[in-house]
C-alpha cells in the first residue's frame, strides 16, 4: 500500500503545537514537505526546523492569523511560491472560549466563529484556486464531537464546529469532479494545551462517557489525517469521521 505522500506539499494551519503539530510530524514522516503556521512565528519556525532536520524534508514556517482573509491568502500564495503546488490542506487552527450563553459577549462569539470557521473557509478558498487548476487535492477539516453533539458552555465552539461539517460537505460536492476530496475529522477529548485547562472532575466525566476508557492523544487524530491525505482515501469525500473512543457513536 503506497500512501504516495513523498514530495507532496502539505499546509497545516495552527501547527506549532497540539494536534496540528502531530499531523505535520506524521505527514513529514511519510516524506511530505510541510508548511507550519501559527500566530506565534517563533514557535512555528522552531517546529519547521525540527521537522526538516528529523525527516530530511523541506519546510516553511509562516505567521498566520486565520481570522484574516488577507493572511490566509498570503500563506497559501507563499506556499505555492516555494513548493510550486499545494496538495494537502489541513484546517486545524482553533480556539475555545467556553462560557454560558448569557455570559457570552459578542467578542467571545465572534472570536471563535472567525478563528474556527471563517479561517477554514478563507484558507480552503485560496487553496482551492490552485487545487482546481491542478485537478487534485485533499482538504481535511478538524471539526469536533461538540459540533455533532453540542455541549453546555460551548455554544460558540459547537456552532463553529457544526459549520465546519457544513462547509466540508458543500465543498466536497463542489470540488469532487476535479478530484479534490474534502473530509472532516471530529476528535473527542484529546490531550493538548486546549484540554489541559479542564478541571479533574470534567476529565473524569469525559472518561465515563467514553467507551474506550482513556482520553485521546494527538497521534490518534494524526493517523487518520495521514490516511485522508493519502491516495488510499481517493474514493472518500464529504465524510465526518470521529476519533473519540466511541463517545459519539
Ligand atoms: P492547541 O493545542 O491550543 O493548538 C492550537 C494551534 O492553533 C496552535 O498552533 C496555535 O498557535 C494555533 N492558532 C490559534 N489561533 C490561531 C489563529 N488565529 N491563526 C493561526 N493559528 C492559530 O489546540 P488543539 O487541542 O491542538 O486543537 C487543534 C484543533 O483541534 C482545533 O481546531 C480544535 O478545535 C480541534 N479539536 C481539539 C480537541 C481537543 O480535545 N484538544 C477536540 C476536538 C477538536 P498560536 O497560538 O501560536 O497561534
Coordinates of C-alpha atoms and ligand atoms in Angstrom, one line a residue:
X1 CA 0.0 0.0 0.0
X2 CA 1.6 3.3 -1.1
X3 CA 0.4 6.4 0.7
X4 CA 2.1 8.4 -2.1
X5 CA 2.9 11.4 0.2
X6 CA 6.6 11.7 -0.7
X7 CA 7.3 15.1 -2.1
X8 CA 3.7 16.4 -1.8
X9 CA 3.1 19.8 -0.2
X10 CA 1.1 19.9 3.0
X11 CA -0.1 23.1 4.7
X12 CA -1.3 22.6 8.2
X13 CA -2.8 25.6 9.9
X14 CA -2.2 26.1 13.7
X15 CA 0.6 23.5 13.6
X16 CA 3.1 24.9 16.2
X17 CA 1.7 22.6 18.9
X18 CA -1.0 20.1 19.8
X19 CA -2.9 18.2 17.1
X20 CA -1.7 20.3 14.2
X21 CA 2.0 19.7 15.2
X22 CA 1.4 15.9 15.4
X23 CA -0.3 15.9 12.0
X24 CA 2.6 17.8 10.5
X25 CA 5.0 15.4 12.0
X26 CA 3.1 12.3 10.8
X27 CA 3.0 13.7 7.2
X28 CA 6.7 14.7 7.4
X29 CA 7.5 11.1 8.4
X30 CA 5.8 10.0 5.1
X31 CA 8.1 12.4 3.2
X32 CA 5.7 15.3 2.5
X33 CA 7.1 18.8 2.5
X34 CA 5.5 20.8 5.3
X35 CA 4.2 24.3 5.9
X36 CA 3.8 25.2 9.6
X37 CA 1.6 28.2 10.5
X38 CA 0.6 29.9 13.8
X39 CA 0.2 33.4 15.1
X40 CA 3.5 32.9 17.1
X41 CA 6.1 32.7 14.3
X42 CA 9.0 31.8 16.7
X43 CA 7.2 28.6 17.7
X44 CA 6.2 27.8 14.1
X45 CA 9.8 28.3 12.9
X46 CA 11.2 26.1 15.6
X47 CA 8.8 23.2 14.7
X48 CA 9.6 23.7 11.0
X49 CA 13.3 23.5 11.8
X50 CA 12.8 20.4 13.9
X51 CA 10.9 18.5 11.2
X52 CA 13.3 19.5 8.5
X53 CA 16.2 18.0 10.5
X54 CA 14.4 14.9 11.7
X55 CA 12.8 13.8 8.4
X56 CA 15.1 15.4 5.7
X57 CA 12.2 17.2 4.0
X58 CA 11.7 20.9 3.0
X59 CA 9.7 23.0 5.4
X60 CA 8.4 26.6 5.6
X61 CA 7.1 28.5 8.7
X62 CA 4.6 31.3 8.2
X63 CA 3.0 33.8 10.5
X64 CA -0.7 33.3 10.1
X65 CA -3.9 34.7 11.6
X66 CA -6.7 32.6 10.2
X67 CA -9.2 35.2 11.2
X68 CA -7.9 37.4 8.4
X69 CA -8.7 36.5 4.8
X70 CA -5.6 38.5 3.7
X71 CA -3.3 36.5 5.9
X72 CA -4.9 33.2 4.6
X73 CA -4.3 34.3 1.0
X74 CA -0.7 35.2 1.8
X75 CA 0.0 31.9 3.5
X76 CA -1.4 29.9 0.5
X77 CA 0.4 32.1 -2.1
X78 CA 3.7 31.8 -0.2
X79 CA 3.3 28.0 0.0
X80 CA 2.8 27.7 -3.8
X81 CA 5.6 30.2 -4.4
X82 CA 8.1 28.0 -2.6
X83 CA 6.8 24.5 -3.4
X84 CA 5.0 25.1 -6.8
X85 CA 1.9 23.3 -5.5
X86 CA -0.4 22.8 -2.6
X87 CA -1.6 19.2 -2.4
X88 CA -2.9 18.9 1.1
X89 CA -4.5 21.5 3.3
X90 CA -5.4 20.7 7.0
X91 CA -7.6 23.3 8.5
X92 CA -6.7 22.7 12.1
X93 CA -6.2 26.2 13.8
X94 CA -8.8 26.6 16.5
X95 CA -9.5 28.1 19.9
X96 CA -12.1 27.7 22.7
X97 CA -13.7 30.4 24.7
X98 CA -16.1 28.4 26.9
X99 CA -18.8 30.1 28.9
X100 CA -22.6 30.0 29.4
X101 CA -24.7 31.6 26.7
X102 CA -25.9 34.5 28.9
X103 CA -22.2 35.4 29.8
X104 CA -21.0 35.1 26.2
X105 CA -20.4 38.6 24.8
X106 CA -20.2 39.4 21.1
X107 CA -16.4 39.3 21.2
X108 CA -16.3 35.7 22.6
X109 CA -18.8 34.6 20.0
X110 CA -17.1 36.3 17.1
X111 CA -13.5 35.3 18.0
X112 CA -14.4 31.6 18.0
X113 CA -16.6 31.8 14.8
X114 CA -13.9 33.7 12.9
X115 CA -11.0 31.5 14.0
X116 CA -12.6 28.1 13.9
X117 CA -15.0 28.5 10.9
X118 CA -14.2 31.6 8.8
X119 CA -10.4 30.6 9.0
X120 CA -11.1 27.2 7.4
X121 CA -13.3 28.9 4.7
X122 CA -10.7 31.5 3.8
X123 CA -7.8 29.1 3.7
X124 CA -9.8 26.5 1.7
X125 CA -10.9 29.1 -0.8
X126 CA -7.4 30.2 -1.5
X127 CA -6.0 26.6 -1.7
X128 CA -8.9 25.6 -3.9
X129 CA -7.8 28.2 -6.6
X130 CA -4.6 26.1 -7.0
X131 CA -6.1 22.6 -6.4
X132 CA -8.9 23.2 -9.0
X133 CA -6.3 24.0 -11.6
X134 CA -4.1 21.1 -10.6
X135 CA -7.2 18.8 -10.7
X136 CA -6.2 17.1 -7.4
X137 CA -6.1 17.9 -3.7
X138 CA -7.0 16.8 -0.2
X139 CA -8.7 19.1 2.3
X140 CA -9.0 17.9 5.8
X141 CA -11.0 20.0 8.3
X142 CA -10.7 19.5 12.0
X143 CA -14.2 19.6 13.4
X144 CA -15.1 18.2 16.9
X145 CA -17.6 15.8 18.6
X146 CA -19.0 19.0 20.0
X147 CA -20.1 20.0 16.5
X148 CA -22.2 16.8 16.3
X149 CA -23.4 16.6 19.9
X150 CA -23.3 20.1 21.3
X151 CA -22.1 20.8 24.9
X152 CA -23.3 23.2 27.6
X153 CA -20.8 26.1 27.8
X154 CA -19.6 25.7 24.3
X155 CA -22.3 27.3 22.1
X156 CA -19.8 29.4 20.1
X157 CA -17.5 26.3 19.6
X158 CA -20.3 24.0 18.8
X159 CA -21.7 26.4 16.1
X160 CA -18.2 26.8 14.5
X161 CA -17.5 23.0 14.5
X162 CA -21.0 22.2 13.1
X163 CA -20.3 24.9 10.5
X164 CA -17.1 23.0 9.6
X165 CA -19.2 19.9 8.9
X166 CA -21.4 22.0 6.6
X167 CA -18.5 23.5 4.6
X168 CA -16.9 20.1 4.4
X169 CA -20.0 18.6 2.6
X170 CA -20.7 21.6 0.4
X171 CA -17.1 21.9 -0.8
X172 CA -16.8 18.1 -1.2
X173 CA -19.8 18.3 -3.7
X174 CA -18.4 21.4 -5.4
X175 CA -14.9 20.1 -5.9
X176 CA -15.5 16.3 -6.5
X177 CA -15.4 16.5 -10.3
X178 CA -11.8 17.9 -10.0
X179 CA -10.6 15.0 -7.8
X180 CA -10.4 17.2 -4.7
X181 CA -11.5 15.3 -1.6
X182 CA -12.8 17.2 1.4
X183 CA -13.3 15.4 4.6
X184 CA -13.6 16.3 8.3
X185 CA -12.2 14.7 11.4
X186 CA -14.3 15.0 14.6
X187 CA -12.0 14.4 17.6
X188 CA -13.3 13.7 21.0
X189 CA -11.3 14.9 24.0
X190 CA -7.6 14.9 23.0
X191 CA -4.8 15.7 25.5
X192 CA -3.4 19.1 24.3
X193 CA -3.0 22.6 25.7
X194 CA -6.6 23.2 24.8
X195 CA -7.9 20.5 27.2
X196 CA -5.1 20.8 29.7
X197 CA -7.0 23.5 31.5
X198 CA -10.1 21.3 32.2
X199 CA -10.8 20.6 35.9
X200 CA -10.2 17.0 37.1
X201 CA -13.9 16.4 37.6
X202 CA -14.7 17.3 34.0
X203 CA -12.0 14.9 32.8
X204 CA -13.5 12.1 34.9
X205 CA -16.9 12.8 33.4
X206 CA -15.4 12.6 29.9
X207 CA -13.8 9.3 30.7
X208 CA -17.2 8.0 31.9
X209 CA -18.9 8.7 28.7
X210 CA -16.0 7.4 26.5
X211 CA -16.4 3.6 25.8
X212 CA -12.7 3.3 25.3
X213 CA -11.7 4.5 28.7
X214 CA -9.0 7.0 28.0
X215 CA -8.6 10.5 26.6
X216 CA -7.3 10.6 23.0
X217 CA -3.8 11.7 22.1
X218 CA -2.8 13.8 19.1
X219 CA -1.4 10.7 17.3
X220 CA -4.8 9.2 17.3
X221 CA -6.0 12.1 15.1
X222 CA -2.8 12.3 13.1
X223 CA -3.1 8.7 12.0
X224 CA -6.5 9.4 10.3
X225 CA -5.2 12.6 8.8
X226 CA -2.4 10.8 7.1
X227 CA -4.9 8.3 5.6
X228 CA -7.2 11.1 4.4
X229 CA -4.2 13.0 2.9
X230 CA -3.0 9.9 1.1
X231 CA -4.0 8.2 -2.2
X232 CA -5.6 5.4 -0.2
X233 CA -8.6 7.6 0.5
X234 CA -9.2 8.8 -3.1
X235 CA -12.8 7.4 -3.1
X236 CA -13.8 9.0 0.2
X237 CA -15.3 12.6 0.3
X238 CA -17.7 14.6 2.3
X239 CA -17.3 12.3 5.3
X240 CA -17.1 13.3 9.0
X241 CA -15.1 10.7 10.9
X242 CA -15.0 10.6 14.7
X243 CA -11.8 9.9 16.6
X244 CA -13.4 9.9 20.0
X245 CA -13.0 6.5 21.6
X246 CA -16.7 5.8 20.7
X247 CA -18.1 8.8 22.6
X248 CA -20.4 10.0 19.8
X249 CA -21.4 6.7 18.2
Ligands
LIG1 P1 -3.9 23.9 20.8 O1 -3.0 22.9 21.4 O2 -4.5 25.0 21.6 O3 -3.2 24.4 19.4 C1 -3.9 25.4 18.6 C2 -3.0 25.7 17.4 O4 -3.7 26.7 16.6 C3 -1.7 26.4 17.9 O5 -0.6 26.0 17.0 C4 -2.0 27.9 17.8 O6 -0.8 28.6 17.7 C5 -2.9 27.9 16.5 N1 -3.7 29.1 16.4 C6 -4.6 29.6 17.4 N2 -5.2 30.7 16.9 C7 -4.7 30.9 15.6 C8 -5.0 31.8 14.6 N3 -5.9 32.8 14.8 N4 -4.4 31.7 13.4 C9 -3.5 30.7 13.2 N5 -3.2 29.7 14.1 C10 -3.8 29.8 15.3 O7 -5.2 23.1 20.2 P2 -5.5 21.6 19.8 O8 -6.1 21.0 21.0 O9 -4.3 21.0 19.2 O10 -6.7 21.8 18.7 C11 -6.4 21.8 17.4 C12 -7.7 21.7 16.6 O11 -8.4 20.5 17.0 C13 -8.7 22.9 16.9 O12 -9.4 23.2 15.8 C14 -9.6 22.3 18.0 O13 -10.8 23.0 18.0 C15 -9.7 20.9 17.5 N6 -10.2 19.9 18.5 C16 -9.4 19.7 19.6 C17 -9.9 18.8 20.6 C18 -9.1 18.6 21.8 O14 -9.7 17.8 22.7 N7 -7.9 19.1 22.0 C19 -11.1 18.1 20.3 C20 -11.8 18.3 19.2 C21 -11.3 19.2 18.2 P3 -0.7 30.2 18.1 O15 -1.4 30.2 19.5 O16 0.8 30.5 18.2 O17 -1.4 30.9 17.1

